[in-house]
Each structure stands twice: as structure tokens, then as C-alpha cells.
Tab-separated table of C-alpha atoms in Angstrom:
chain	number	residue	atom	x	y	z
A	1	UNK	CA	10.930	-8.411	13.864
A	2	UNK	CA	13.307	-5.648	14.971
A	3	UNK	CA	12.100	-2.339	13.550
A	4	UNK	CA	13.843	0.998	14.040
A	5	UNK	CA	11.641	4.060	13.527
A	6	UNK	CA	13.692	7.125	12.617
A	7	UNK	CA	12.230	10.604	12.301
A	8	UNK	CA	10.884	13.597	14.157
A	9	UNK	CA	10.073	13.732	17.858
A	10	UNK	CA	8.141	16.876	18.720
A	11	UNK	CA	5.521	18.644	20.769
A	12	UNK	CA	2.337	19.480	18.849
A	13	UNK	CA	0.487	22.775	19.337
A	14	UNK	CA	-2.863	22.085	17.677
A	15	UNK	CA	-5.326	24.908	17.000
A	16	UNK	CA	-8.812	24.963	15.478
A	17	UNK	CA	-10.088	27.694	13.141
A	18	UNK	CA	-13.920	27.912	12.993
A	19	UNK	CA	-14.159	28.545	9.271
A	20	UNK	CA	-12.542	27.636	5.966
A	21	UNK	CA	-9.069	28.743	4.919
A	22	UNK	CA	-10.216	28.871	1.300
A	23	UNK	CA	-12.772	31.562	2.117
A	24	UNK	CA	-9.977	33.849	3.333
A	25	UNK	CA	-7.809	33.588	0.233
A	26	UNK	CA	-8.077	36.116	-2.589
A	27	UNK	CA	-7.016	34.559	-5.877
A	28	UNK	CA	-5.513	37.799	-7.244
A	29	UNK	CA	-3.442	38.331	-4.076
A	30	UNK	CA	-1.891	34.901	-3.546
A	31	UNK	CA	1.558	36.305	-4.364
A	32	UNK	CA	1.441	38.412	-1.171
A	33	UNK	CA	-0.572	36.575	1.462
A	34	UNK	CA	-0.924	38.224	4.877
A	35	UNK	CA	-3.467	36.425	7.024
A	36	UNK	CA	-4.194	35.970	10.702
A	37	UNK	CA	-6.611	33.294	11.871
A	38	UNK	CA	-8.373	33.773	15.202
A	39	UNK	CA	-8.509	30.263	16.628
A	40	UNK	CA	-10.910	29.080	19.308
A	41	UNK	CA	-9.008	26.115	20.692
A	42	UNK	CA	-5.442	25.161	21.587
A	43	UNK	CA	-4.315	21.654	22.480
A	44	UNK	CA	-0.705	20.856	23.378
A	45	UNK	CA	0.091	17.222	22.658
A	46	UNK	CA	3.030	14.856	22.287
A	47	UNK	CA	3.883	14.309	18.648
A	48	UNK	CA	6.476	13.998	15.927
A	49	UNK	CA	6.111	11.475	13.116
A	50	UNK	CA	8.531	8.865	14.446
A	51	UNK	CA	7.289	9.164	18.020
A	52	UNK	CA	3.662	8.813	16.890
A	53	UNK	CA	4.469	5.745	14.807
A	54	UNK	CA	6.495	4.098	17.560
A	55	UNK	CA	3.769	4.864	20.115
A	56	UNK	CA	1.139	3.122	18.001
A	57	UNK	CA	3.351	0.098	17.439
A	58	UNK	CA	3.999	-0.105	21.164
A	59	UNK	CA	0.270	0.056	21.898
A	60	UNK	CA	-0.225	-2.902	19.549
A	61	UNK	CA	2.227	-4.962	21.587
A	62	UNK	CA	5.481	-4.482	19.678
A	63	UNK	CA	8.684	-2.941	20.977
A	64	UNK	CA	9.856	-0.532	18.276
A	65	UNK	CA	13.150	1.320	18.574
A	66	UNK	CA	12.688	5.069	18.348
A	67	UNK	CA	15.603	6.884	16.695
A	68	UNK	CA	15.703	10.679	16.715
A	69	UNK	CA	17.063	13.763	18.470
A	70	UNK	CA	15.468	15.646	21.374
A	71	UNK	CA	16.261	18.346	23.908
A	72	UNK	CA	16.820	18.142	27.650
A	73	UNK	CA	13.082	18.843	28.042
A	74	UNK	CA	12.276	15.290	26.851
A	75	UNK	CA	12.274	13.489	30.221
A	76	UNK	CA	8.486	13.303	30.751
A	77	UNK	CA	7.887	12.446	27.112
A	78	UNK	CA	10.474	9.643	27.310
A	79	UNK	CA	8.746	8.176	30.358
A	80	UNK	CA	5.397	8.248	28.532
A	81	UNK	CA	6.780	6.440	25.488
A	82	UNK	CA	8.605	3.823	27.553
A	83	UNK	CA	5.385	3.075	29.445
A	84	UNK	CA	3.801	2.368	26.074
A	85	UNK	CA	6.382	-0.159	24.935
A	86	UNK	CA	8.812	2.066	23.015
A	87	UNK	CA	12.582	1.457	23.211
A	88	UNK	CA	14.061	4.947	23.754
A	89	UNK	CA	17.669	3.907	24.353
A	90	UNK	CA	18.865	5.104	20.941
A	91	UNK	CA	17.529	8.665	21.169
A	92	UNK	CA	20.125	11.453	20.947
A	93	UNK	CA	19.756	14.243	23.534
A	94	UNK	CA	20.961	17.689	22.455
A	95	UNK	CA	22.866	19.862	24.889
A	96	UNK	CA	21.909	23.041	23.011
A	97	UNK	CA	18.376	22.867	21.619
A	98	UNK	CA	14.814	22.198	22.720
A	99	UNK	CA	12.755	19.339	21.364
A	100	UNK	CA	11.123	20.233	18.043
A	101	UNK	CA	7.753	22.037	17.919
A	102	UNK	CA	4.893	21.479	15.474
A	103	UNK	CA	2.311	24.290	15.261
A	104	UNK	CA	-0.800	23.429	13.250
A	105	UNK	CA	-4.158	25.100	12.599
A	106	UNK	CA	-7.053	23.019	11.236
A	107	UNK	CA	-10.169	24.481	9.622
A	108	UNK	CA	-13.726	23.150	9.462
A	109	UNK	CA	-12.926	21.143	6.318
A	110	UNK	CA	-9.926	19.524	8.048
A	111	UNK	CA	-7.502	21.480	5.879
A	112	UNK	CA	-4.322	22.342	7.754
A	113	UNK	CA	-1.715	25.112	7.819
A	114	UNK	CA	1.349	24.189	9.830
A	115	UNK	CA	4.843	25.290	10.776
A	116	UNK	CA	7.628	23.150	12.195
A	117	UNK	CA	10.499	24.352	14.398
A	118	UNK	CA	13.419	21.990	13.977
A	119	UNK	CA	15.234	22.543	17.279
A	120	UNK	CA	17.139	19.463	18.423
A	121	UNK	CA	15.947	17.518	15.371
A	122	UNK	CA	18.820	19.058	13.385
A	123	UNK	CA	21.193	16.847	15.389
A	124	UNK	CA	19.523	13.644	14.175
A	125	UNK	CA	22.106	13.650	11.369
A	126	UNK	CA	24.692	12.712	14.005
A	127	UNK	CA	23.013	9.363	14.744
A	128	UNK	CA	24.589	6.196	13.353
A	129	UNK	CA	22.471	3.102	12.742
A	130	UNK	CA	25.422	0.725	13.210
A	131	UNK	CA	25.570	0.889	17.028
A	132	UNK	CA	21.783	0.542	17.210
A	133	UNK	CA	21.909	-2.581	15.067
A	134	UNK	CA	24.704	-4.011	17.228
A	135	UNK	CA	22.779	-3.326	20.433
A	136	UNK	CA	19.750	-5.185	19.113
A	137	UNK	CA	21.595	-8.010	17.419
A	138	UNK	CA	20.574	-6.724	13.991
A	139	UNK	CA	17.731	-4.778	12.392
A	140	UNK	CA	15.058	-6.225	10.120
A	141	UNK	CA	13.674	-2.900	8.898
A	142	UNK	CA	14.431	0.810	9.264
A	143	UNK	CA	11.590	3.262	8.684
A	144	UNK	CA	12.898	6.628	7.510
A	145	UNK	CA	10.087	9.054	8.272
A	146	UNK	CA	10.158	12.898	8.098
A	147	UNK	CA	13.187	14.221	9.925
A	148	UNK	CA	16.125	16.534	9.433
A	149	UNK	CA	16.765	16.077	5.660
A	150	UNK	CA	20.453	15.351	6.196
A	151	UNK	CA	19.513	12.681	8.722
A	152	UNK	CA	17.047	11.099	6.298
A	153	UNK	CA	19.696	10.903	3.581
A	154	UNK	CA	22.328	9.597	5.979
A	155	UNK	CA	20.092	6.886	7.439
A	156	UNK	CA	19.045	5.799	3.941
A	157	UNK	CA	22.645	5.596	2.737
A	158	UNK	CA	23.725	3.676	5.835
A	159	UNK	CA	20.825	1.238	5.542
A	160	UNK	CA	21.882	0.528	1.942
A	161	UNK	CA	25.507	0.133	2.944
A	162	UNK	CA	24.666	-2.264	5.769
A	163	UNK	CA	22.087	-4.133	3.631
A	164	UNK	CA	19.289	-3.331	6.091
A	165	UNK	CA	15.855	-3.202	4.419
A	166	UNK	CA	14.381	0.283	4.690
A	167	UNK	CA	10.991	1.909	4.273
A	168	UNK	CA	10.872	5.409	2.754
A	169	UNK	CA	8.330	7.840	4.205
A	170	UNK	CA	9.429	11.348	3.112
A	171	UNK	CA	5.901	12.896	3.275
A	172	UNK	CA	6.183	16.315	4.980
A	173	UNK	CA	9.727	16.901	3.730
A	174	UNK	CA	8.826	16.442	0.057
A	175	UNK	CA	8.057	20.143	-0.371
A	176	UNK	CA	11.490	21.116	0.921
A	177	UNK	CA	13.735	18.515	-0.671
A	178	UNK	CA	14.877	18.647	-4.316
A	179	UNK	CA	14.202	15.810	-6.743
A	180	UNK	CA	17.727	14.440	-6.580
A	181	UNK	CA	17.474	13.922	-2.815
A	182	UNK	CA	14.005	12.395	-3.065
A	183	UNK	CA	15.347	9.892	-5.597
A	184	UNK	CA	18.023	8.964	-3.055
A	185	UNK	CA	15.371	8.343	-0.398
A	186	UNK	CA	13.078	6.294	-2.633
A	187	UNK	CA	15.408	4.162	-4.751
A	188	UNK	CA	15.686	0.626	-3.393
A	189	UNK	CA	13.142	1.039	-0.598
A	190	UNK	CA	11.387	-2.127	0.501
A	191	UNK	CA	8.307	0.025	1.196
A	192	UNK	CA	7.352	3.522	0.068
A	193	UNK	CA	4.677	5.367	2.067
A	194	UNK	CA	2.748	8.485	1.082
A	195	UNK	CA	-0.732	9.871	0.590
A	196	UNK	CA	-2.299	10.467	-2.802
A	197	UNK	CA	-1.052	14.073	-2.989
A	198	UNK	CA	2.467	13.048	-1.976
A	199	UNK	CA	2.373	10.284	-4.575
A	200	UNK	CA	2.004	12.884	-7.305
A	201	UNK	CA	4.674	15.101	-5.764
A	202	UNK	CA	7.175	12.232	-5.643
A	203	UNK	CA	6.566	11.492	-9.312
A	204	UNK	CA	6.803	15.158	-10.284
A	205	UNK	CA	10.003	15.861	-8.340
A	206	UNK	CA	11.846	12.635	-9.188
A	207	UNK	CA	10.798	12.676	-12.819
A	208	UNK	CA	9.907	8.983	-12.484
A	209	UNK	CA	6.548	7.584	-13.538
A	210	UNK	CA	4.503	5.432	-11.206
A	211	UNK	CA	5.622	2.397	-13.195
A	212	UNK	CA	9.277	3.396	-12.884
A	213	UNK	CA	8.930	3.880	-9.130
A	214	UNK	CA	7.323	0.439	-8.768
A	215	UNK	CA	10.384	-0.934	-10.512
A	216	UNK	CA	12.611	0.653	-7.866
A	217	UNK	CA	10.694	-0.179	-4.672
A	218	UNK	CA	9.225	-3.374	-3.289
A	219	UNK	CA	5.791	-2.155	-2.190
A	220	UNK	CA	4.178	1.264	-2.675
A	221	UNK	CA	1.574	2.165	-0.028
A	222	UNK	CA	-0.640	5.163	-0.818
A	223	UNK	CA	-3.210	6.327	1.716
A	224	UNK	CA	-6.382	7.858	0.274
A	225	UNK	CA	-7.937	9.506	3.336
A	226	UNK	CA	-11.624	8.542	3.600
A	227	UNK	CA	-11.197	6.142	0.661
A	228	UNK	CA	-8.765	3.839	2.471
A	229	UNK	CA	-5.424	2.780	1.002
A	230	UNK	CA	-4.071	1.296	-2.201
A	231	UNK	CA	-1.061	-1.046	-2.174
A	232	UNK	CA	0.935	-1.458	-5.388
A	233	UNK	CA	3.653	-3.857	-6.497
A	234	UNK	CA	5.354	-4.227	-9.851
A	235	UNK	CA	3.443	-6.494	-12.255
A	236	UNK	CA	0.671	-7.020	-9.684
A	237	UNK	CA	-2.873	-5.608	-9.751
A	238	UNK	CA	-3.445	-2.766	-7.276
A	239	UNK	CA	-4.799	-3.859	-3.890
A	240	UNK	CA	-7.409	-1.455	-2.521
A	241	UNK	CA	-8.235	-1.719	1.181
A	242	UNK	CA	-11.358	0.244	2.213
A	243	UNK	CA	-11.270	2.388	5.367
A	244	UNK	CA	-12.466	1.300	8.782
A	245	UNK	CA	-15.598	3.255	9.797
A	246	UNK	CA	-14.944	5.964	12.379
A	247	UNK	CA	-17.114	6.814	15.372
A	248	UNK	CA	-16.526	10.522	14.746
A	249	UNK	CA	-13.962	13.007	13.452
A	250	UNK	CA	-12.005	15.110	15.936
A	251	UNK	CA	-8.657	16.011	14.309
A	252	UNK	CA	-6.619	14.515	11.437
A	253	UNK	CA	-3.198	15.207	12.967
A	254	UNK	CA	-1.232	11.977	13.276
A	255	UNK	CA	-3.690	9.829	11.297
A	256	UNK	CA	-1.057	8.910	8.699
A	257	UNK	CA	1.426	8.061	11.425
A	258	UNK	CA	-1.078	5.734	13.098
A	259	UNK	CA	-1.703	4.018	9.769
A	260	UNK	CA	1.998	3.271	9.548
A	261	UNK	CA	1.930	1.941	13.122
A	262	UNK	CA	-0.744	-0.593	12.260
A	263	UNK	CA	0.723	-1.492	8.872
A	264	UNK	CA	4.193	-2.127	10.317
A	265	UNK	CA	2.775	-4.059	13.268
A	266	UNK	CA	0.905	-6.422	10.948
A	267	UNK	CA	4.016	-6.679	8.793
A	268	UNK	CA	6.008	-7.701	11.871
A	269	UNK	CA	3.350	-10.331	12.620
A	270	UNK	CA	3.928	-11.816	9.164
A	271	UNK	CA	0.427	-11.041	7.871
A	272	UNK	CA	-0.556	-10.360	4.264
A	273	UNK	CA	-0.389	-6.893	2.739
A	274	UNK	CA	-4.184	-6.744	2.781
A	275	UNK	CA	-4.233	-7.376	6.537
A	276	UNK	CA	-1.425	-4.820	6.971
A	277	UNK	CA	-3.601	-2.231	5.254
A	278	UNK	CA	-6.616	-3.170	7.358
A	279	UNK	CA	-4.777	-2.979	10.686
A	280	UNK	CA	-3.294	0.316	9.527
A	281	UNK	CA	-6.690	1.735	8.620
A	282	UNK	CA	-8.303	0.804	11.926
A	283	UNK	CA	-5.389	2.183	13.951
A	284	UNK	CA	-5.606	5.413	11.953
A	285	UNK	CA	-9.327	5.650	12.685
A	286	UNK	CA	-8.590	5.680	16.426
A	287	UNK	CA	-6.440	8.803	15.984
A	288	UNK	CA	-9.049	10.573	13.851
A	289	UNK	CA	-11.484	10.197	16.751
A	290	UNK	CA	-9.190	12.089	19.172
A	291	UNK	CA	-7.264	15.368	19.248
A	292	UNK	CA	-3.543	14.562	19.176
A	293	UNK	CA	-1.462	11.783	17.718
A	294	UNK	CA	-1.065	9.817	20.953
A	295	UNK	CA	-4.326	10.367	22.823
A	296	UNK	CA	-6.130	7.207	21.737
A	297	UNK	CA	-6.425	3.896	23.555
A	298	UNK	CA	-6.337	0.466	21.955
A	299	UNK	CA	-8.355	-2.144	23.788
A	300	UNK	CA	-7.801	-5.655	22.451
A	301	UNK	CA	-11.439	-6.769	22.653
A	302	UNK	CA	-12.862	-3.583	21.161
A	303	UNK	CA	-10.142	-3.418	18.496
A	304	UNK	CA	-10.964	-6.932	17.294
A	305	UNK	CA	-14.708	-6.255	17.386
A	306	UNK	CA	-14.282	-3.150	15.257
A	307	UNK	CA	-11.931	-5.057	12.958
A	308	UNK	CA	-14.535	-7.775	12.434
A	309	UNK	CA	-17.240	-5.186	11.766
A	310	UNK	CA	-15.051	-3.454	9.172
A	311	UNK	CA	-13.394	-6.408	7.438
A	312	UNK	CA	-15.236	-9.570	8.437
A	313	UNK	CA	-14.885	-12.282	11.057
A	314	UNK	CA	-12.455	-14.281	8.929
A	315	UNK	CA	-10.039	-11.376	8.701
A	316	UNK	CA	-10.418	-10.697	12.427
A	317	UNK	CA	-9.631	-14.347	13.198
A	318	UNK	CA	-6.338	-14.040	11.301
A	319	UNK	CA	-5.382	-10.951	13.275
A	320	UNK	CA	-6.667	-12.041	16.706
A	321	UNK	CA	-3.695	-14.228	17.549
A	322	UNK	CA	-1.305	-11.302	17.154
A	323	UNK	CA	-3.074	-8.215	18.489
A	324	UNK	CA	-1.806	-7.581	22.023
A	325	UNK	CA	-3.224	-4.135	22.646
A	326	UNK	CA	-2.244	-2.417	25.843
A	327	UNK	CA	-2.401	1.139	27.112
A	328	UNK	CA	-0.436	2.083	30.195
């Protein structure tokens, strides 16, 4: 299955605040917030939604095609991704801007306050899917994850025009984009990804009910954090997949991206939606146990053992013939 992963490619600057953001907010003064958080840790990590997703898919043995825009400072990052099975031949390199930056502070309750510098990502709107499809002999699915909004709209429109199935994953850009544009991203998607908060935001901004959205997409995948994931289809009962137990919690950054990695990998293997959710959940758990979206390792034996512990030996047997974990 030839999957192109479009979206952001960035460097993450991850900070930890030893307290709770909520304790610093004064309800009567929310209209003029001026806060500074003294952080006690800084980690600089490779990130970006599309890069994180492609990395995870590569670690599971696939060869996803990463599609996005970067700066001339991307050379080391490119080498890292290629060593982990990612096809980087369709990445646009800007002559003017640095690779995007994500700056995020996490508090003790795992709430996050973040800023994102676009940089070279603004040039992602220049990328055409047609040449990528020709190079690969066709595309089976295009994931449209958070990116330059113009790029997201362009990739969605081109996927429709070329009759390439696409998965909509607007997540972080929902707050910025108006309802009309979100409707463009969602309508006709084979898969729609989001968390439970984003689910409500999509419905509010588009003006569509959950039932109406299910009539416009093939499969709606809603992650529920520590409660797992629910998978919905029109005229089908909801499918709830419980989470995979974690060994500890380090940082939530990139957990949603890793879920998508596992879900899409299982989809490429031709497994059921339940198995897709399970592989997604366990991959996400690996990220939660580390700081950074690409700092985890997937060992085939351990992955299958943890899968069996979480979902049973029968489920693990179905997955075992496909999981080809490697970590360069």
C-alpha cells in the first residue's frame, strides 16, 4: 500500500513547567493574560506531525512517502528519517526559510501551551501530488495532516481531482481555519482523524452533526487519550478500542501522531479496524513513555508481547505476521 504522508516537518523545543497552568490563571483577567512560566527542562527533538507519523510507519516496517517543506538545515534530519525507512524524495527544500519550529510547554497535568513557527512550511502549498504519484506508480492513500492551511486545501482538492483516497487529519489547524475550509478538508475523506476535543470543534465549525459527518466520510477515528479510541462508521455501532497499558508517562507530545502511524500501518497490512486501533494505541503508548515524538524504539518481540498482554494472544497472532519492527 503506497501511502503519502503530507504535513508539517519541524524541530520540537519541549519544556516542562513544574506546576499547573490552571493555578496561574485568574478568571476575571482572562481577557488580558500576561504570564511567564519558569521551566525546569528543555529538550530539543525532531518533530512535525507528518515526520512523526512517517517515522512511526517506517519503524513498523513500511516505507511511507513524506511530503512537506523544509529548510536547508534539514540534512541531518533527512538522514535520520531515511535510516528509519522513510522515503524523503518528495520533500521540498526552501531556499529562503528555516525548517519549522514547535515550542511547547507541558505542565504537571500534561496540559500544554504551544507556539508554532511556520518557516519553510509555508512553501508546502507549492507541492503537487501528481509527480509524486507518477514516481511511485500511483498512490493508495494520502494523509493530509496539519500543515500550511493552503497546502492542506490544495492537497485535498488534488486528491479529489485525481481520485486518490485521502485521510483528513486537521487537528492543530482547526483553531485557525474557518468552517468553510474545514468542510473542504473533511468532505469525502476515506478516514477522519481527531481527538475528542477536536471532534466537537469540527462539528461546531462545520455546522454538521456527528451523523452528518459520518455520512460524508468513510471512517471517523476519535482518540480518547487514556480511554483509548472509538471508531465510527455510518449505520454501524461504534467500535471502542481500549488503550494499551503504558510503563510510565514522560511527555504527551507526538502521541497522536504515533497512533496514526500504527493505525495506518495496520491498514496497509489489510487488518480490521479493531486491529488498526490496537496497533495505533500500542504505538502511541511507546511515545508517551519517552520525551519527543521520535525517541522511542520498536522491538518486534517486545511489541508483540505487549500487544498480547493488552489485547490477547489471538489478536497478537493476527498481527505477528505483519509487524516488522526495526530501529536503525
